[in-house]
Every structure is written in C-alpha cells, then in structure tokens.
Amino acid sequence: MRAVQIRPARYRAALLSKYLDKLRCTAGLTFAGLAGRTGALGGDYSAVSSATLKRAAACRPVPKETTVVAFARGCGATDKHEHTALELWREARVEERGRLHQLQAPAVDNIRTPADLTAALAAAYELAGAPPLRTLQQRAGTITHSINSADWPEVFRLPLATVSRIVNRQCRCPTWEQCEAFLLGCGASGERTLGQWRQAWQLATTASRHAGNVRPDGPSTLQRHQVLKAMVGTWAAPRNPQATLNVPLAPHWARALGRLDHKEIDVVLTAGLSHYLRGSARQNGAAPDDALTAETQALLATAAHPRPTPSTTIHRAVELIEAHAAEPITMADIAEAVGISVRALMAGFRHQMDSTPMGFLRETRLQRVRQELVASDPSTTTVTAVATRWGFTHLGRFSAHYRQRFRESPSTTLRR
C-alpha cells in the first residue's frame, strides 16, 4: 500500500505517524478498507471514517486515543503492537501539549510537600496523554452501593470539579481516596506503584500539618534543587583563601536550606567546595587543574557528578543509550529493552540520574558531536553532517542546545 507522504514536524508525532502507517501497510489495507474494519469493532471504537483515519496516520494534529486504538485493532495488530502505538501516542501528546516540562514535577520518591504532590499528579495526567476529564472520571470507577436498583443513580468516585482542580493544580492537598481514584484514571495500577504514591501522599500531608513557620506553599523539591544550583553557580571565592566567610543568609535561602535532608546538604557542600577551590586557584594565578594536588583533583572529580550510583536496571538503560545514541530510539524502546515500564524508567532517571531518558540521550549525543567536531577537519566536514549523523534533525534546536551546553557554537568548535 502507498505510505503517507506528509509527516508532522514534531519528532514524537512523526514516530507515531510512521508506526500507524506501517501497521496499515503491513495489513495491506486502504483507508476505506480500514474504516470498514473499524466499523465492525463495536463499543467506543466503531464507525471511524476513512478521513479521520487518514488524519490520524498523518498525526496532524495528534489523534484521539480511541482513534489510535481503533486504527491498531482495525489493522489486526497484536496486543504488543497496540501497546506500542499507545505509548507513542502518549509521548506525542506530551510533546504536542508541552506542559510536562513547565510543571517541574519531582519523581514519586522525591515528593515531600503538598506542592510536590500537586505537581506530580498533574504530571501523571500529562504522561497519561491528557485524556478528557470525563474519560478520566469514568476510568477512576464508581462507588458501589448496597442498594441494587436500576433507579439508583451511578456515582463516580471523582466529581468532574475535583478532577479539574487536580489537573490545574488548584487542589493543594487532595485526600488519599481522591489521589488513588485520580491515579487509576491516569492508568496507574499495581500495589507497588500505588504504595509508592500512598507513601508520598503521607509525607506531603505530614509536611502540611507540621509545617510550623515554613510556608506550606513553599518551593517544591525540584525548585529547591534549582535554588541550590544557583547558589553554587554564584559562589564567589575570596581573594584570601584563609579569610573567614561570614555571609548572612537571606530568609528564602534559610528556608530552602532548612528543608534539605543530609544527602542534599552533602551535594551542596561538595559542589560549593569544588567551586571555591577552582576560584582560589584562578585568583592566585595558577592553572585551575594542574596546580591542584592529586587529592584535590580526586575531590573535584567526585564533586563534578554528585549523583547516587544508579541501580542495575537504570545502569543497563544508560549503557543502551550510550551504545545506540546515533539511532532513533524512544523511551518505549529503552523501557522494553530493560524490562520496565516507561513511567518507571522516567522515575528512575529523575531520581538516580537527575535527568530524563531523553535528556540523557541528548547530552550523550551532544558529547559525541563535540568529540567528532574537535577531531575533524573543517575543510572536509560540516556541522550539519555530524549533527545529523548523531540524530539531531532540527538544526536550530541543536545549535541552541550545543551553545547552552558548551558556551560556544558548533562551528567554532569545528574551526579550532
């Protein structure tokens, strides 16, 4: 069958478009024939027109979830193929909406405050593909009544108003029954997953009850990390390394530091000492690295990566990304290869690598591009060729990421 020629500009939407069209071509169906098959499915997936299916294959815009399911089932896809299509659809929806990064939500294990909890619940909604609120309400389930009567109205566990407040982060600290119903509506399942969320909810509600003089709507975990990075980045080493530092902390710094655990304080001390030693070496006219002792260099090497040692599963995912950095891999590919869900992969990277799988992939590709540019001859190599070889299809975004990461343009690196 003839494949769809026009692909969407967004990367995730293009992957979904390509996968859906591959299913149709494998089944040997035209869009009219596929529409006829979907008409026999019944339920919520029946009677999808050929025009709607054609727009779905082009992903301009990203189709509805029910359309993707009807498309896959009409093509006779297996459960595995249907699951892959839905994972690609969720990623395309996240990319299309663009709200997940703005939420700055912590991983479930890092939830400590009501602000963390509300941000994480909103992020769970985005990762589920942002389904219609009515659909989420139905998936959350209904309340079972002791009276078995057809006249008794069906009562949902979550009112639409509550769903809307949670999605829009207007419900500061919902009850556990509301959280559980909301998570079920977002597709979360399993005793282990819900157990992690329940523990996070308990920490958030405990912090809300015992906040004391700390404002309950204070900074989230991720915001506190950003504050700490800003503190380390603006640390000014004194000209006299033996001088005593006596700098009073502003109230917002004091509040942020007062809410840290011992691991976070270790990160601040190590990174701050690293910046102090390098600044002292520069101000004394010494080379930043050569003038330092071997013990100090070892300390700085440790401070450059203040992360916990990744688990075996995340370590395998890191090795997979580094080995296939030039290939068009997705989070679904990585999760399937290491044997965990996409959400568990995302949570593991956020908690253990202080990044996301796609963020780590981009960092790996940027490092490989830089290595190749430094070693290449500018008369025979172009930046475009190197960037494209390492999976960067949008050269404008690549140049912006490269300049932000290395403080120079890729063409400057190549001309060295």
mmCIF file of C-alpha atoms in Angstrom:
data_model
loop_
_atom_site.group_PDB
_atom_site.id
_atom_site.type_symbol
_atom_site.label_atom_id
_atom_site.label_comp_id
_atom_site.label_asym_id
_atom_site.label_seq_id
_atom_site.Cartn_x
_atom_site.Cartn_y
_atom_site.Cartn_z
ATOM 1 C CA MET A 1 0.000 0.000 0.000
ATOM 2 C CA ARG A 2 1.090 3.582 -0.543
ATOM 3 C CA ALA A 3 2.558 5.133 2.587
ATOM 4 C CA VAL A 4 1.647 8.557 3.897
ATOM 5 C CA GLN A 5 3.963 11.102 2.299
ATOM 6 C CA ILE A 6 3.488 14.122 4.591
ATOM 7 C CA ARG A 7 4.839 13.735 8.100
ATOM 8 C CA PRO A 8 4.323 16.128 11.038
ATOM 9 C CA ALA A 9 7.117 18.463 12.053
ATOM 10 C CA ARG A 10 7.274 17.269 15.678
ATOM 11 C CA TYR A 11 9.565 14.327 16.323
ATOM 12 C CA ARG A 12 7.262 12.186 18.510
ATOM 13 C CA ALA A 13 4.270 12.800 16.280
ATOM 14 C CA ALA A 14 6.353 11.722 13.279
ATOM 15 C CA LEU A 15 7.253 8.461 15.038
ATOM 16 C CA LEU A 16 3.576 7.768 15.775
ATOM 17 C CA SER A 17 2.598 8.594 12.192
ATOM 18 C CA LYS A 18 5.239 6.262 10.813
ATOM 19 C CA TYR A 19 4.218 3.423 13.138
ATOM 20 C CA LEU A 20 0.493 3.676 12.363
ATOM 21 C CA ASP A 21 1.129 3.783 8.634
ATOM 22 C CA LYS A 22 3.418 0.766 8.965
ATOM 23 C CA LEU A 23 0.599 -1.180 10.636
ATOM 24 C CA ARG A 24 -1.773 -0.262 7.814
ATOM 25 C CA CYS A 25 0.692 -1.129 5.052
ATOM 26 C CA THR A 26 1.532 -4.446 6.737
ATOM 27 C CA ALA A 27 -2.162 -5.303 6.841
ATOM 28 C CA GLY A 28 -2.469 -4.342 3.153
ATOM 29 C CA LEU A 29 -5.432 -2.022 3.753
ATOM 30 C CA THR A 30 -6.551 1.207 2.166
ATOM 31 C CA PHE A 31 -8.066 3.815 4.436
ATOM 32 C CA ALA A 32 -11.510 2.928 3.111
ATOM 33 C CA GLY A 33 -10.920 -0.747 3.882
ATOM 34 C CA LEU A 34 -9.570 0.114 7.326
ATOM 35 C CA ALA A 35 -12.672 2.216 8.003
ATOM 36 C CA GLY A 36 -14.828 -0.785 7.153
ATOM 37 C CA ARG A 37 -12.931 -2.940 9.623
ATOM 38 C CA THR A 38 -13.227 -0.405 12.421
ATOM 39 C CA GLY A 39 -16.986 -0.336 11.863
ATOM 40 C CA ALA A 40 -17.157 -3.960 12.989
ATOM 41 C CA LEU A 41 -15.241 -3.410 16.236
ATOM 42 C CA GLY A 42 -18.170 -2.193 18.313
ATOM 43 C CA GLY A 43 -18.049 -0.247 21.558
ATOM 44 C CA ASP A 44 -16.195 3.061 21.701
ATOM 45 C CA TYR A 45 -14.051 2.271 18.672
ATOM 46 C CA SER A 46 -16.690 1.757 15.991
ATOM 47 C CA ALA A 47 -17.509 3.723 12.856
ATOM 48 C CA VAL A 48 -14.274 5.668 12.355
ATOM 49 C CA SER A 49 -14.362 7.337 8.953
ATOM 50 C CA SER A 50 -11.603 6.992 6.380
ATOM 51 C CA ALA A 51 -10.943 10.750 6.550
ATOM 52 C CA THR A 52 -10.405 10.551 10.305
ATOM 53 C CA LEU A 53 -8.099 7.561 9.881
ATOM 54 C CA LYS A 54 -6.106 9.397 7.228
ATOM 55 C CA ARG A 55 -5.656 12.392 9.530
ATOM 56 C CA ALA A 56 -4.657 10.005 12.310
ATOM 57 C CA ALA A 57 -1.973 8.415 10.119
ATOM 58 C CA ALA A 58 -0.578 11.852 9.325
ATOM 59 C CA CYS A 59 -0.790 12.965 13.001
ATOM 60 C CA ARG A 60 -1.702 16.488 12.012
ATOM 61 C CA PRO A 61 -2.788 17.036 14.776
ATOM 62 C CA VAL A 62 -2.175 14.090 17.138
ATOM 63 C CA PRO A 63 -5.367 11.956 17.057
ATOM 64 C CA LYS A 64 -7.534 10.933 19.982
ATOM 65 C CA GLU A 65 -6.670 7.827 21.980
ATOM 66 C CA THR A 66 -9.811 5.999 20.823
ATOM 67 C CA THR A 67 -8.883 6.678 17.194
ATOM 68 C CA VAL A 68 -5.398 5.205 17.708
ATOM 69 C CA VAL A 69 -6.861 2.083 19.337
ATOM 70 C CA ALA A 70 -9.427 1.676 16.552
ATOM 71 C CA PHE A 71 -6.675 2.167 13.954
ATOM 72 C CA ALA A 72 -4.473 -0.534 15.503
ATOM 73 C CA ARG A 73 -7.296 -3.026 16.041
ATOM 74 C CA GLY A 74 -8.649 -2.456 12.557
ATOM 75 C CA CYS A 75 -5.214 -3.388 11.211
ATOM 76 C CA GLY A 76 -5.321 -6.625 13.223
ATOM 77 C CA ALA A 77 -2.464 -5.537 15.479
ATOM 78 C CA THR A 78 -1.401 -7.719 18.381
ATOM 79 C CA ASP A 79 -1.654 -6.550 21.980
ATOM 80 C CA LYS A 80 2.044 -5.707 21.935
ATOM 81 C CA HIS A 81 1.697 -3.576 18.809
ATOM 82 C CA GLU A 82 -1.349 -1.829 20.240
ATOM 83 C CA HIS A 83 0.565 -1.134 23.466
ATOM 84 C CA THR A 84 3.471 0.335 21.453
ATOM 85 C CA ALA A 85 1.083 2.529 19.481
ATOM 86 C CA LEU A 86 -0.440 3.868 22.689
ATOM 87 C CA GLU A 87 2.979 4.567 24.204
ATOM 88 C CA LEU A 88 3.964 6.513 21.090
ATOM 89 C CA TRP A 89 0.639 8.324 21.235
ATOM 90 C CA ARG A 90 1.230 9.391 24.855
ATOM 91 C CA GLU A 91 4.701 10.689 24.004
ATOM 92 C CA ALA A 92 3.303 12.579 21.014
ATOM 93 C CA ARG A 93 0.584 14.106 23.197
ATOM 94 C CA VAL A 94 3.142 15.186 25.795
ATOM 95 C CA GLU A 95 5.221 16.768 23.041
ATOM 96 C CA GLU A 96 2.201 18.457 21.474
ATOM 97 C CA ARG A 97 0.880 19.933 24.731
ATOM 98 C CA GLY A 98 4.311 20.980 26.019
ATOM 99 C CA ARG A 99 3.174 21.277 29.642
ATOM 100 C CA LEU A 100 5.159 18.486 31.275
ATOM 101 C CA HIS A 101 8.438 20.412 31.382
ATOM 102 C CA GLN A 102 6.682 23.508 32.708
ATOM 103 C CA LEU A 103 5.277 21.580 35.670
ATOM 104 C CA GLN A 104 8.779 20.818 37.022
ATOM 105 C CA ALA A 105 7.325 17.842 38.856
ATOM 106 C CA PRO A 106 9.547 15.631 41.040
ATOM 107 C CA ALA A 107 9.604 11.859 40.884
ATOM 108 C CA VAL A 108 7.273 9.990 43.232
ATOM 109 C CA ASP A 109 10.138 9.103 45.586
ATOM 110 C CA ASN A 110 11.086 12.804 45.873
ATOM 111 C CA ILE A 111 7.651 14.111 46.902
ATOM 112 C CA ARG A 112 7.901 15.875 50.251
ATOM 113 C CA THR A 113 5.416 18.771 50.228
ATOM 114 C CA PRO A 114 1.859 19.439 49.037
ATOM 115 C CA ALA A 115 3.346 21.495 46.175
ATOM 116 C CA ASP A 116 5.365 18.438 45.105
ATOM 117 C CA LEU A 117 2.253 16.263 45.268
ATOM 118 C CA THR A 118 0.057 18.538 43.177
ATOM 119 C CA ALA A 119 2.794 18.951 40.557
ATOM 120 C CA ALA A 120 3.389 15.181 40.400
ATOM 121 C CA LEU A 121 -0.339 14.447 39.981
ATOM 122 C CA ALA A 122 -0.586 16.979 37.163
ATOM 123 C CA ALA A 123 2.476 15.366 35.551
ATOM 124 C CA ALA A 124 0.846 11.926 35.829
ATOM 125 C CA TYR A 125 -2.117 13.323 33.914
ATOM 126 C CA GLU A 126 0.185 14.666 31.184
ATOM 127 C CA LEU A 127 2.099 11.365 30.949
ATOM 128 C CA ALA A 128 -1.231 9.562 30.519
ATOM 129 C CA GLY A 129 -1.807 11.578 27.351
ATOM 130 C CA ALA A 130 -4.084 14.175 28.976
ATOM 131 C CA PRO A 131 -7.322 12.238 28.349
ATOM 132 C CA PRO A 132 -10.657 14.088 28.506
ATOM 133 C CA LEU A 133 -11.739 14.734 32.067
ATOM 134 C CA ARG A 134 -14.913 12.737 31.549
ATOM 135 C CA THR A 135 -12.855 9.754 30.361
ATOM 136 C CA LEU A 136 -10.557 10.022 33.379
ATOM 137 C CA GLN A 137 -13.595 10.181 35.669
ATOM 138 C CA GLN A 138 -15.031 7.008 34.135
ATOM 139 C CA ARG A 139 -11.709 5.158 34.400
ATOM 140 C CA ALA A 140 -11.432 6.123 38.056
ATOM 141 C CA GLY A 141 -14.509 3.975 38.745
ATOM 142 C CA THR A 142 -17.778 4.348 40.589
ATOM 143 C CA ILE A 143 -18.953 3.954 44.173
ATOM 144 C CA THR A 144 -20.608 0.610 44.934
ATOM 145 C CA HIS A 145 -23.999 0.919 46.628
ATOM 146 C CA SER A 146 -25.596 -1.619 48.907
ATOM 147 C CA ILE A 147 -28.909 -0.962 47.204
ATOM 148 C CA ASN A 148 -29.188 -2.807 43.923
ATOM 149 C CA SER A 149 -31.725 -0.800 41.991
ATOM 150 C CA ALA A 150 -31.850 0.425 38.429
ATOM 151 C CA ASP A 151 -33.270 3.701 39.708
ATOM 152 C CA TRP A 152 -30.240 4.356 41.912
ATOM 153 C CA PRO A 153 -28.009 6.901 40.111
ATOM 154 C CA GLU A 154 -24.426 5.963 39.296
ATOM 155 C CA VAL A 155 -21.992 7.928 41.450
ATOM 156 C CA PHE A 156 -18.404 8.373 40.285
ATOM 157 C CA ARG A 157 -15.513 8.287 42.743
ATOM 158 C CA LEU A 158 -14.238 11.595 41.414
ATOM 159 C CA PRO A 159 -16.508 14.536 40.576
ATOM 160 C CA LEU A 160 -15.521 16.434 37.450
ATOM 161 C CA ALA A 161 -14.855 19.548 39.519
ATOM 162 C CA THR A 162 -12.312 17.626 41.621
ATOM 163 C CA VAL A 163 -10.628 16.203 38.525
ATOM 164 C CA SER A 164 -10.346 19.691 37.075
ATOM 165 C CA ARG A 165 -8.845 21.119 40.275
ATOM 166 C CA ILE A 166 -6.227 18.356 40.481
ATOM 167 C CA VAL A 167 -5.263 18.727 36.805
ATOM 168 C CA ASN A 168 -4.946 22.510 37.155
ATOM 169 C CA ARG A 169 -3.079 22.255 40.491
ATOM 170 C CA GLN A 170 -5.817 24.086 42.364
ATOM 171 C CA CYS A 171 -6.362 21.296 44.904
ATOM 172 C CA ARG A 172 -3.499 21.896 47.349
ATOM 173 C CA CYS A 173 -3.533 18.505 49.079
ATOM 174 C CA PRO A 174 -6.270 16.065 47.992
ATOM 175 C CA THR A 175 -7.310 13.137 50.150
ATOM 176 C CA TRP A 176 -5.808 9.726 49.504
ATOM 177 C CA GLU A 177 -9.131 8.447 48.122
ATOM 178 C CA GLN A 178 -9.071 11.266 45.576
ATOM 179 C CA CYS A 179 -5.407 10.624 44.734
ATOM 180 C CA GLU A 180 -5.973 6.901 44.274
ATOM 181 C CA ALA A 181 -9.009 7.416 42.049
ATOM 182 C CA PHE A 182 -7.157 10.030 40.002
ATOM 183 C CA LEU A 183 -4.144 7.740 39.537
ATOM 184 C CA LEU A 184 -6.368 4.851 38.477
ATOM 185 C CA GLY A 185 -7.965 7.167 35.929
ATOM 186 C CA CYS A 186 -4.474 8.013 34.631
ATOM 187 C CA GLY A 187 -3.680 4.316 34.149
ATOM 188 C CA ALA A 188 -1.604 3.687 37.276
ATOM 189 C CA SER A 189 -2.017 0.174 38.660
ATOM 190 C CA GLY A 190 -0.313 -2.377 40.861
ATOM 191 C CA GLU A 191 0.179 -2.499 44.609
ATOM 192 C CA ARG A 192 3.788 -1.367 44.356
ATOM 193 C CA THR A 193 3.029 1.749 42.296
ATOM 194 C CA LEU A 194 0.039 2.775 44.376
ATOM 195 C CA GLY A 195 2.021 2.007 47.535
ATOM 196 C CA GLN A 196 4.752 4.456 46.468
ATOM 197 C CA TRP A 197 2.142 7.113 45.785
ATOM 198 C CA ARG A 198 0.454 6.497 49.137
ATOM 199 C CA GLN A 199 3.766 6.900 50.954
ATOM 200 C CA ALA A 200 4.409 10.124 49.025
ATOM 201 C CA TRP A 201 0.924 11.376 49.933
ATOM 202 C CA GLN A 202 1.560 10.632 53.605
ATOM 203 C CA LEU A 203 4.823 12.611 53.522
ATOM 204 C CA ALA A 204 3.106 15.531 51.822
ATOM 205 C CA THR A 205 0.205 15.626 54.269
ATOM 206 C CA THR A 206 2.575 15.271 57.230
ATOM 207 C CA ALA A 207 4.617 18.206 55.954
ATOM 208 C CA SER A 208 1.402 20.183 55.560
ATOM 209 C CA ARG A 209 0.345 19.527 59.166
ATOM 210 C CA HIS A 210 3.766 20.163 60.726
ATOM 211 C CA ALA A 211 4.996 22.986 58.547
ATOM 212 C CA GLY A 212 5.429 25.354 61.520
ATOM 213 C CA ASN A 213 6.946 28.628 60.404
ATOM 214 C CA VAL A 214 7.637 27.271 56.919
ATOM 215 C CA ARG A 215 5.050 28.302 54.378
ATOM 216 C CA PRO A 216 3.016 25.276 53.203
ATOM 217 C CA ASP A 217 3.107 26.554 49.636
ATOM 218 C CA GLY A 218 6.899 26.784 49.663
ATOM 219 C CA PRO A 219 9.245 25.612 46.925
ATOM 220 C CA SER A 220 8.937 22.127 45.524
ATOM 221 C CA THR A 221 11.796 19.605 45.563
ATOM 222 C CA LEU A 222 12.879 20.435 42.032
ATOM 223 C CA GLN A 223 12.693 24.162 42.763
ATOM 224 C CA ARG A 224 14.902 23.662 45.826
ATOM 225 C CA HIS A 225 17.471 21.886 43.662
ATOM 226 C CA GLN A 226 17.391 24.808 41.238
ATOM 227 C CA VAL A 227 17.946 27.207 44.150
ATOM 228 C CA LEU A 228 20.939 25.173 45.279
ATOM 229 C CA LYS A 229 22.420 25.130 41.785
ATOM 230 C CA ALA A 230 22.017 28.889 41.636
ATOM 231 C CA MET A 231 23.782 29.217 44.990
ATOM 232 C CA VAL A 232 26.712 27.077 43.821
ATOM 233 C CA GLY A 233 26.900 28.871 40.483
ATOM 234 C CA THR A 234 27.136 32.325 42.126
ATOM 235 C CA TRP A 235 29.565 31.314 44.868
ATOM 236 C CA ALA A 236 32.394 33.891 44.919
ATOM 237 C CA ALA A 237 35.732 32.665 46.266
ATOM 238 C CA PRO A 238 37.500 35.271 48.488
ATOM 239 C CA ARG A 239 40.823 36.657 47.354
ATOM 240 C CA ASN A 240 42.372 35.473 50.587
ATOM 241 C CA PRO A 241 41.666 31.719 50.773
ATOM 242 C CA GLN A 242 42.203 31.829 54.574
ATOM 243 C CA ALA A 243 39.609 34.554 55.124
ATOM 244 C CA THR A 244 36.610 33.690 57.235
ATOM 245 C CA LEU A 245 33.303 33.783 55.389
ATOM 246 C CA ASN A 246 30.556 35.443 57.379
ATOM 247 C CA VAL A 247 27.748 35.995 54.884
ATOM 248 C CA PRO A 248 24.210 36.195 56.373
ATOM 249 C CA LEU A 249 21.627 34.149 54.523
ATOM 250 C CA ALA A 250 18.527 35.808 53.139
ATOM 251 C CA PRO A 251 15.238 34.442 54.520
ATOM 252 C CA HIS A 252 14.416 32.497 51.350
ATOM 253 C CA TRP A 253 17.868 30.848 51.367
ATOM 254 C CA ALA A 254 17.415 29.927 55.027
ATOM 255 C CA ARG A 255 14.013 28.405 54.361
ATOM 256 C CA ALA A 256 15.376 26.388 51.424
ATOM 257 C CA LEU A 257 18.378 25.080 53.371
ATOM 258 C CA GLY A 258 16.211 24.279 56.379
ATOM 259 C CA ARG A 259 14.158 21.834 54.320
ATOM 260 C CA LEU A 260 17.084 19.800 52.976
ATOM 261 C CA ASP A 261 17.970 16.309 54.028
ATOM 262 C CA HIS A 262 21.542 15.199 54.736
ATOM 263 C CA LYS A 263 22.136 13.916 51.188
ATOM 264 C CA GLU A 264 21.182 17.239 49.643
ATOM 265 C CA ILE A 265 23.397 19.096 52.112
ATOM 266 C CA ASP A 266 26.328 16.826 51.133
ATOM 267 C CA VAL A 267 25.787 17.753 47.487
ATOM 268 C CA VAL A 268 25.796 21.477 48.325
ATOM 269 C CA LEU A 269 28.955 21.253 50.437
ATOM 270 C CA THR A 270 30.851 19.178 47.892
ATOM 271 C CA ALA A 271 29.871 21.293 44.894
ATOM 272 C CA GLY A 272 30.485 24.531 46.804
ATOM 273 C CA LEU A 273 33.953 23.389 47.889
ATOM 274 C CA SER A 274 34.721 22.408 44.295
ATOM 275 C CA HIS A 275 33.802 25.892 43.056
ATOM 276 C CA TYR A 276 35.753 27.529 45.898
ATOM 277 C CA LEU A 277 38.975 25.605 45.155
ATOM 278 C CA ARG A 278 38.836 26.323 41.447
ATOM 279 C CA GLY A 279 38.151 30.022 42.073
ATOM 280 C CA SER A 280 41.028 30.269 44.527
ATOM 281 C CA ALA A 281 43.396 28.659 42.019
ATOM 282 C CA ARG A 282 42.382 31.100 39.287
ATOM 283 C CA GLN A 283 42.743 34.158 41.517
ATOM 284 C CA ASN A 284 46.198 33.046 42.687
ATOM 285 C CA GLY A 285 47.367 32.818 39.067
ATOM 286 C CA ALA A 286 47.570 29.022 38.970
ATOM 287 C CA ALA A 287 46.104 26.698 36.384
ATOM 288 C CA PRO A 288 42.680 25.504 37.535
ATOM 289 C CA ASP A 289 43.633 21.826 37.447
ATOM 290 C CA ASP A 290 47.409 21.471 37.132
ATOM 291 C CA ALA A 291 48.189 23.428 40.304
ATOM 292 C CA LEU A 292 45.969 21.266 42.455
ATOM 293 C CA THR A 293 47.167 18.217 44.309
ATOM 294 C CA ALA A 294 46.100 14.720 43.350
ATOM 295 C CA GLU A 295 43.856 14.553 46.415
ATOM 296 C CA THR A 296 42.120 17.817 45.462
ATOM 297 C CA GLN A 297 41.705 16.666 41.848
ATOM 298 C CA ALA A 298 40.082 13.470 43.105
ATOM 299 C CA LEU A 299 37.719 15.572 45.220
ATOM 300 C CA LEU A 300 36.813 17.742 42.236
ATOM 301 C CA ALA A 301 36.209 14.680 40.077
ATOM 302 C CA THR A 302 33.806 13.420 42.723
ATOM 303 C CA ALA A 303 32.108 16.790 43.035
ATOM 304 C CA ALA A 304 31.539 17.025 39.287
ATOM 305 C CA HIS A 305 28.998 14.210 39.486
ATOM 306 C CA PRO A 306 27.193 14.340 42.843
ATOM 307 C CA ARG A 307 24.753 11.554 41.999
ATOM 308 C CA PRO A 308 23.891 8.295 43.643
ATOM 309 C CA THR A 309 25.088 5.137 41.981
ATOM 310 C CA PRO A 310 22.396 4.058 39.515
ATOM 311 C CA SER A 311 20.613 0.766 40.016
ATOM 312 C CA THR A 312 21.281 -2.201 37.754
ATOM 313 C CA THR A 313 18.211 -1.504 35.607
ATOM 314 C CA ILE A 314 18.987 2.181 35.115
ATOM 315 C CA HIS A 315 22.657 1.319 34.512
ATOM 316 C CA ARG A 316 21.576 -1.026 31.713
ATOM 317 C CA ALA A 317 19.408 1.736 30.281
ATOM 318 C CA VAL A 318 22.375 4.131 30.374
ATOM 319 C CA GLU A 319 24.576 1.598 28.572
ATOM 320 C CA LEU A 320 21.857 1.051 25.975
ATOM 321 C CA ILE A 321 21.556 4.791 25.309
ATOM 322 C CA GLU A 322 25.314 5.218 25.020
ATOM 323 C CA ALA A 323 25.604 2.245 22.649
ATOM 324 C CA HIS A 324 22.740 3.334 20.369
ATOM 325 C CA ALA A 325 22.948 7.115 20.679
ATOM 326 C CA ALA A 326 23.014 7.615 16.897
ATOM 327 C CA GLU A 327 19.835 5.581 16.351
ATOM 328 C CA PRO A 328 16.241 6.914 16.588
ATOM 329 C CA ILE A 329 15.413 5.206 19.889
ATOM 330 C CA THR A 330 12.442 6.136 22.072
ATOM 331 C CA MET A 331 11.619 5.785 25.756
ATOM 332 C CA ALA A 332 9.369 2.858 24.846
ATOM 333 C CA ASP A 333 12.327 1.108 23.177
ATOM 334 C CA ILE A 334 14.558 1.654 26.201
ATOM 335 C CA ALA A 335 11.906 0.561 28.693
ATOM 336 C CA GLU A 336 11.143 -2.598 26.731
ATOM 337 C CA ALA A 337 14.843 -3.463 26.425
ATOM 338 C CA VAL A 338 15.484 -3.228 30.176
ATOM 339 C CA GLY A 339 12.148 -4.785 31.155
ATOM 340 C CA ILE A 340 10.362 -1.935 32.975
ATOM 341 C CA SER A 341 7.533 0.454 32.176
ATOM 342 C CA VAL A 342 8.052 3.883 30.649
ATOM 343 C CA ARG A 343 6.905 5.563 33.855
ATOM 344 C CA ALA A 344 9.307 3.525 35.974
ATOM 345 C CA LEU A 345 12.113 4.381 33.552
ATOM 346 C CA MET A 346 11.276 8.085 33.777
ATOM 347 C CA ALA A 347 11.080 7.983 37.579
ATOM 348 C CA GLY A 348 14.355 6.037 37.837
ATOM 349 C CA PHE A 349 16.254 8.513 35.670
ATOM 350 C CA ARG A 350 14.859 11.513 37.541
ATOM 351 C CA HIS A 351 15.704 10.002 40.925
ATOM 352 C CA GLN A 352 19.073 8.393 40.150
ATOM 353 C CA MET A 353 20.478 10.382 37.210
ATOM 354 C CA ASP A 354 18.922 13.807 37.885
ATOM 355 C CA SER A 355 17.714 13.784 34.292
ATOM 356 C CA THR A 356 15.225 12.155 31.945
ATOM 357 C CA PRO A 357 15.987 9.335 29.468
ATOM 358 C CA MET A 358 15.608 11.713 26.533
ATOM 359 C CA GLY A 359 17.620 14.394 28.309
ATOM 360 C CA PHE A 360 20.428 11.896 28.947
ATOM 361 C CA LEU A 361 20.250 10.796 25.287
ATOM 362 C CA ARG A 362 20.550 14.395 24.131
ATOM 363 C CA GLU A 363 23.513 15.002 26.449
ATOM 364 C CA THR A 364 25.227 11.854 25.128
ATOM 365 C CA ARG A 365 24.666 12.937 21.533
ATOM 366 C CA LEU A 366 25.977 16.432 22.244
ATOM 367 C CA GLN A 367 29.142 14.960 23.757
ATOM 368 C CA ARG A 368 29.661 12.669 20.731
ATOM 369 C CA VAL A 369 29.108 15.581 18.326
ATOM 370 C CA ARG A 370 31.642 17.696 20.169
ATOM 371 C CA GLN A 371 34.213 14.900 20.180
ATOM 372 C CA GLU A 372 33.801 14.406 16.435
ATOM 373 C CA LEU A 373 33.916 18.143 15.678
ATOM 374 C CA VAL A 374 37.134 18.562 17.660
ATOM 375 C CA ALA A 375 38.780 15.664 15.806
ATOM 376 C CA SER A 376 37.502 16.583 12.309
ATOM 377 C CA ASP A 377 38.986 18.658 9.506
ATOM 378 C CA PRO A 378 36.782 21.712 8.784
ATOM 379 C CA SER A 379 37.663 21.519 5.092
ATOM 380 C CA THR A 380 36.076 18.083 4.713
ATOM 381 C CA THR A 381 33.441 18.046 7.474
ATOM 382 C CA THR A 382 30.343 20.115 8.106
ATOM 383 C CA VAL A 383 28.428 20.687 11.313
ATOM 384 C CA THR A 384 25.206 19.617 9.606
ATOM 385 C CA ALA A 385 26.634 16.237 8.600
ATOM 386 C CA VAL A 386 27.945 15.498 12.098
ATOM 387 C CA ALA A 387 24.766 16.641 13.862
ATOM 388 C CA THR A 388 22.529 14.645 11.520
ATOM 389 C CA ARG A 389 24.686 11.547 11.973
ATOM 390 C CA TRP A 390 24.085 11.726 15.720
ATOM 391 C CA GLY A 391 20.315 12.050 15.465
ATOM 392 C CA PHE A 392 19.758 15.836 15.521
ATOM 393 C CA THR A 393 17.150 16.546 12.869
ATOM 394 C CA HIS A 394 16.265 20.109 13.897
ATOM 395 C CA LEU A 395 19.489 22.073 13.409
ATOM 396 C CA GLY A 396 18.169 25.240 15.050
ATOM 397 C CA ARG A 397 17.366 23.471 18.309
ATOM 398 C CA PHE A 398 20.623 21.529 18.088
ATOM 399 C CA SER A 399 22.642 24.730 17.785
ATOM 400 C CA ALA A 400 20.816 26.265 20.744
ATOM 401 C CA HIS A 401 21.379 23.185 22.934
ATOM 402 C CA TYR A 402 25.033 22.999 21.885
ATOM 403 C CA ARG A 403 25.685 26.665 22.655
ATOM 404 C CA GLN A 404 23.931 26.362 26.021
ATOM 405 C CA ARG A 405 25.928 23.241 26.915
ATOM 406 C CA PHE A 406 29.423 24.220 25.730
ATOM 407 C CA ARG A 407 29.240 28.049 25.687
ATOM 408 C CA GLU A 408 30.213 28.215 22.023
ATOM 409 C CA SER A 409 28.696 27.458 18.646
ATOM 410 C CA PRO A 410 29.378 24.096 16.925
ATOM 411 C CA SER A 411 31.036 25.898 14.009
ATOM 412 C CA THR A 412 33.505 27.483 16.437
ATOM 413 C CA THR A 413 34.380 24.041 17.788
ATOM 414 C CA LEU A 414 34.930 22.727 14.276
ATOM 415 C CA ARG A 415 37.269 25.599 13.288
ATOM 416 C CA ARG A 416 39.606 25.059 16.237
#
